[in-house]
Amino acid sequence: MAASDAFVGLGSNMADPSTQLAGAVARLAALSKTELVAQSPFYSSKPVGPQDQPDFVNGAVWLRTQLTALELLDQLQAIEQAHGRERIRHWGPRTLDLDLLLYGDETITSERLTVPHAELTNRDFVIQPLLDLDPQRRLPDGRSLASLRQQCPDNNLQKLNPVARIPTPPG
Ligand code: ROI
């Protein structure tokens, strides 16, 4: 099977968010049939949803993968589980959120998966890391990330310093 470019968004606001993200990047880089092309900077961002929760840390990775979109989704959910993800409250705090944002130029609408991700276009903490990875990237419908970035609400993104901690190896 030919490889596809897949972009995955990462978010956390519990249990040392930057370390959660760094660990997730290490696990994504170790997936079978998959290589890590690039990793975005991490950003802090104000929560979308209830404000009585900590700020988030957000980022994105660019993968080249021979996994299908659904196989990749299975792997993302397994990594979320490995990081002890619990969904306690709707739009509440979470240890690790991994979203399949883009999968090649495909538009996917199924029970389990919507690609491009439904909230991509109005979240600066998703679009900015994608722009860092690939400034030329467009959505399957032709809209450029750069134009979307100008239109979306401001969640006070702040670029974080590179994580000093060495991530725990996967497995
Ligand atoms: N808010 C921010 N800033 N970043 C997120 O990743 C994020 N994820 C969520 C909700 C709770 C909607 N808010 C968020 O799932």
Tab-separated table of C-alpha atoms and ligand atoms in Angstrom:
chain	number	residue	atom	x	y	z
A	1	MET	CA	0.000	0.000	0.000
A	2	ALA	CA	1.235	3.501	-0.826
A	3	ALA	CA	2.056	5.793	2.070
A	4	SER	CA	-0.205	8.709	2.997
A	5	ASP	CA	0.633	11.973	4.739
A	6	ALA	CA	-1.326	12.069	7.979
A	7	PHE	CA	-1.449	14.967	10.424
A	8	VAL	CA	-2.284	14.270	14.060
A	9	GLY	CA	-3.189	16.922	16.642
A	10	LEU	CA	-2.107	16.480	20.253
A	11	GLY	CA	-3.620	18.094	23.338
A	12	SER	CA	-3.372	17.716	27.114
A	13	ASN	CA	-4.154	19.736	30.219
A	14	MET	CA	-3.506	17.194	32.970
A	15	ALA	CA	-0.606	15.307	34.539
A	16	ASP	CA	2.276	17.390	33.132
A	17	PRO	CA	0.898	18.150	29.658
A	18	SER	CA	4.216	18.749	27.867
A	19	THR	CA	5.500	15.378	29.050
A	20	GLN	CA	2.244	13.728	27.922
A	21	LEU	CA	2.739	15.206	24.457
A	22	ALA	CA	6.427	14.297	24.251
A	23	GLY	CA	5.618	10.712	25.246
A	24	ALA	CA	2.849	10.547	22.643
A	25	VAL	CA	5.205	11.800	19.925
A	26	ALA	CA	7.661	9.014	20.836
A	27	ARG	CA	4.892	6.424	20.570
A	28	LEU	CA	3.665	7.826	17.246
A	29	ALA	CA	7.216	7.723	15.874
A	30	ALA	CA	7.403	4.040	16.858
A	31	LEU	CA	4.179	2.941	15.100
A	32	SER	CA	4.578	0.168	12.543
A	33	LYS	CA	4.380	1.063	8.825
A	34	THR	CA	4.758	4.714	9.890
A	35	GLU	CA	7.470	7.318	9.997
A	36	LEU	CA	7.536	10.636	11.774
A	37	VAL	CA	8.207	13.362	9.197
A	38	ALA	CA	8.186	16.304	11.591
A	39	GLN	CA	6.940	17.503	14.951
A	40	SER	CA	5.553	21.002	15.553
A	41	PRO	CA	6.473	23.240	18.467
A	42	PHE	CA	4.203	22.914	21.486
A	43	TYR	CA	1.906	25.801	22.460
A	44	SER	CA	-0.007	26.653	25.580
A	45	SER	CA	-3.606	27.667	24.872
A	46	LYS	CA	-6.651	28.856	26.778
A	47	PRO	CA	-9.281	26.131	27.087
A	48	VAL	CA	-12.135	26.036	24.632
A	49	GLY	CA	-15.107	24.993	26.750
A	50	PRO	CA	-15.365	25.392	30.526
A	51	GLN	CA	-12.826	27.961	31.775
A	52	ASP	CA	-12.412	26.396	35.222
A	53	GLN	CA	-9.768	23.992	33.961
A	54	PRO	CA	-6.015	24.350	33.338
A	55	ASP	CA	-4.622	25.763	30.106
A	56	PHE	CA	-3.884	23.167	27.431
A	57	VAL	CA	-0.666	22.254	25.703
A	58	ASN	CA	-1.206	21.604	21.991
A	59	GLY	CA	0.924	20.481	19.062
A	60	ALA	CA	0.822	18.353	15.917
A	61	VAL	CA	2.883	15.762	14.076
A	62	TRP	CA	3.250	14.927	10.415
A	63	LEU	CA	3.356	11.184	9.741
A	64	ARG	CA	3.865	9.174	6.575
A	65	THR	CA	1.995	5.954	7.049
A	66	GLN	CA	0.912	2.822	5.249
A	67	LEU	CA	-1.823	2.324	7.851
A	68	THR	CA	-5.349	3.068	6.671
A	69	ALA	CA	-7.109	5.985	8.343
A	70	LEU	CA	-9.084	3.601	10.559
A	71	GLU	CA	-5.996	1.569	11.463
A	72	LEU	CA	-4.284	4.803	12.426
A	73	LEU	CA	-7.320	5.851	14.477
A	74	ASP	CA	-7.113	2.527	16.361
A	75	GLN	CA	-3.465	3.261	17.154
A	76	LEU	CA	-4.241	6.809	18.312
A	77	GLN	CA	-6.934	5.519	20.649
A	78	ALA	CA	-4.564	2.849	22.009
A	79	ILE	CA	-1.979	5.540	22.799
A	80	GLU	CA	-4.645	7.676	24.500
A	81	GLN	CA	-5.576	4.687	26.642
A	82	ALA	CA	-1.928	4.007	27.492
A	83	HIS	CA	-1.734	7.574	28.795
A	84	GLY	CA	-4.634	6.903	31.120
A	85	ARG	CA	-7.124	8.983	29.229
A	86	GLU	CA	-10.428	9.409	30.995
A	87	ARG	CA	-13.374	11.402	29.715
A	88	ILE	CA	-14.997	12.633	32.885
A	89	ARG	CA	-16.731	15.764	31.712
A	90	HIS	CA	-17.803	16.929	28.268
A	91	TRP	CA	-15.207	19.454	27.087
A	92	GLY	CA	-13.453	18.968	30.424
A	93	PRO	CA	-9.793	18.267	31.266
A	94	ARG	CA	-7.954	15.372	29.640
A	95	THR	CA	-4.562	13.701	29.944
A	96	LEU	CA	-4.134	13.104	26.224
A	97	ASP	CA	-6.204	13.799	23.160
A	98	LEU	CA	-4.978	12.587	19.756
A	99	ASP	CA	-7.015	13.703	16.746
A	100	LEU	CA	-6.568	12.569	13.169
A	101	LEU	CA	-6.732	15.986	11.499
A	102	LEU	CA	-5.821	15.258	7.883
A	103	TYR	CA	-5.218	12.027	5.966
A	104	GLY	CA	-3.767	12.798	2.548
A	105	ASP	CA	-6.346	14.684	0.535
A	106	GLU	CA	-9.131	12.415	1.707
A	107	THR	CA	-12.517	13.458	2.980
A	108	ILE	CA	-13.861	10.767	5.290
A	109	THR	CA	-17.291	10.763	6.873
A	110	SER	CA	-18.053	7.610	8.787
A	111	GLU	CA	-19.465	6.698	12.153
A	112	ARG	CA	-16.031	6.575	13.778
A	113	LEU	CA	-14.158	9.185	11.850
A	114	THR	CA	-14.564	12.613	10.264
A	115	VAL	CA	-11.559	13.859	8.259
A	116	PRO	CA	-10.658	16.700	8.041
A	117	HIS	CA	-11.373	16.936	11.747
A	118	ALA	CA	-14.686	18.742	12.334
A	119	GLU	CA	-13.235	21.438	14.624
A	120	LEU	CA	-10.040	22.020	12.662
A	121	THR	CA	-11.150	25.193	10.939
A	122	ASN	CA	-12.038	27.191	14.050
A	123	ARG	CA	-9.220	26.238	16.421
A	124	ASP	CA	-5.988	28.203	16.320
A	125	PHE	CA	-4.300	25.588	18.548
A	126	VAL	CA	-4.863	23.061	15.744
A	127	ILE	CA	-4.192	25.245	12.701
A	128	GLN	CA	-1.022	26.974	13.961
A	129	PRO	CA	0.930	23.710	14.566
A	130	LEU	CA	-0.213	22.462	11.137
A	131	LEU	CA	1.039	25.693	9.574
A	132	ASP	CA	4.384	25.243	11.343
A	133	LEU	CA	4.647	21.762	9.816
A	134	ASP	CA	3.551	22.663	6.283
A	135	PRO	CA	2.758	26.313	5.496
A	136	GLN	CA	1.523	25.407	1.994
A	137	ARG	CA	-0.994	22.791	3.130
A	138	ARG	CA	-4.616	23.068	1.988
A	139	LEU	CA	-7.721	21.214	3.043
A	140	PRO	CA	-9.256	18.764	0.543
A	141	ASP	CA	-11.775	21.514	-0.364
A	142	GLY	CA	-8.909	23.829	-1.390
A	143	ARG	CA	-8.954	26.259	1.528
A	144	SER	CA	-5.465	27.171	2.728
A	145	LEU	CA	-4.497	26.788	6.380
A	146	ALA	CA	-3.063	30.291	6.235
A	147	SER	CA	-6.445	31.811	5.360
A	148	LEU	CA	-8.218	29.767	8.044
A	149	ARG	CA	-5.692	30.876	10.646
A	150	GLN	CA	-6.639	34.515	10.051
A	151	GLN	CA	-10.325	33.864	10.633
A	152	CYS	CA	-10.370	31.674	13.712
A	153	PRO	CA	-10.938	32.739	17.336
A	154	ASP	CA	-7.922	33.634	19.482
A	155	ASN	CA	-7.064	31.204	22.304
A	156	ASN	CA	-3.921	33.092	23.320
A	157	LEU	CA	-1.357	30.638	21.909
A	158	GLN	CA	2.109	30.898	23.475
A	159	LYS	CA	4.969	28.920	22.001
A	160	LEU	CA	6.649	26.827	24.707
A	161	ASN	CA	10.344	26.183	25.040
A	162	PRO	CA	11.530	22.784	23.792
A	163	VAL	CA	10.840	20.097	26.406
A	164	ALA	CA	13.975	19.416	28.404
A	165	ARG	CA	12.792	16.036	29.657
A	166	ILE	CA	13.655	12.868	27.746
A	167	PRO	CA	10.384	11.076	26.886
A	168	THR	CA	9.825	7.549	28.210
A	169	PRO	CA	10.454	5.054	25.402
A	170	PRO	CA	7.307	3.382	24.035
A	171	GLY	CA	6.288	-0.173	24.954
B	1	ROI	N1	-9.015	23.676	24.455
B	1	ROI	C1	-7.736	23.858	24.081
B	1	ROI	N2	-7.184	25.069	24.190
B	1	ROI	N3	-6.984	22.839	23.563
B	1	ROI	C2	-7.508	21.592	23.425
B	1	ROI	O1	-6.794	20.681	22.952
B	1	ROI	C3	-8.836	21.367	23.808
B	1	ROI	N4	-9.418	20.156	23.689
B	1	ROI	C4	-10.675	19.927	24.051
B	1	ROI	C5	-11.558	21.012	24.626
B	1	ROI	C6	-11.994	20.583	26.015
B	1	ROI	C7	-12.760	21.204	23.723
B	1	ROI	N5	-10.871	22.274	24.742
B	1	ROI	C8	-9.583	22.452	24.337
B	1	ROI	O2	-11.179	18.723	23.881
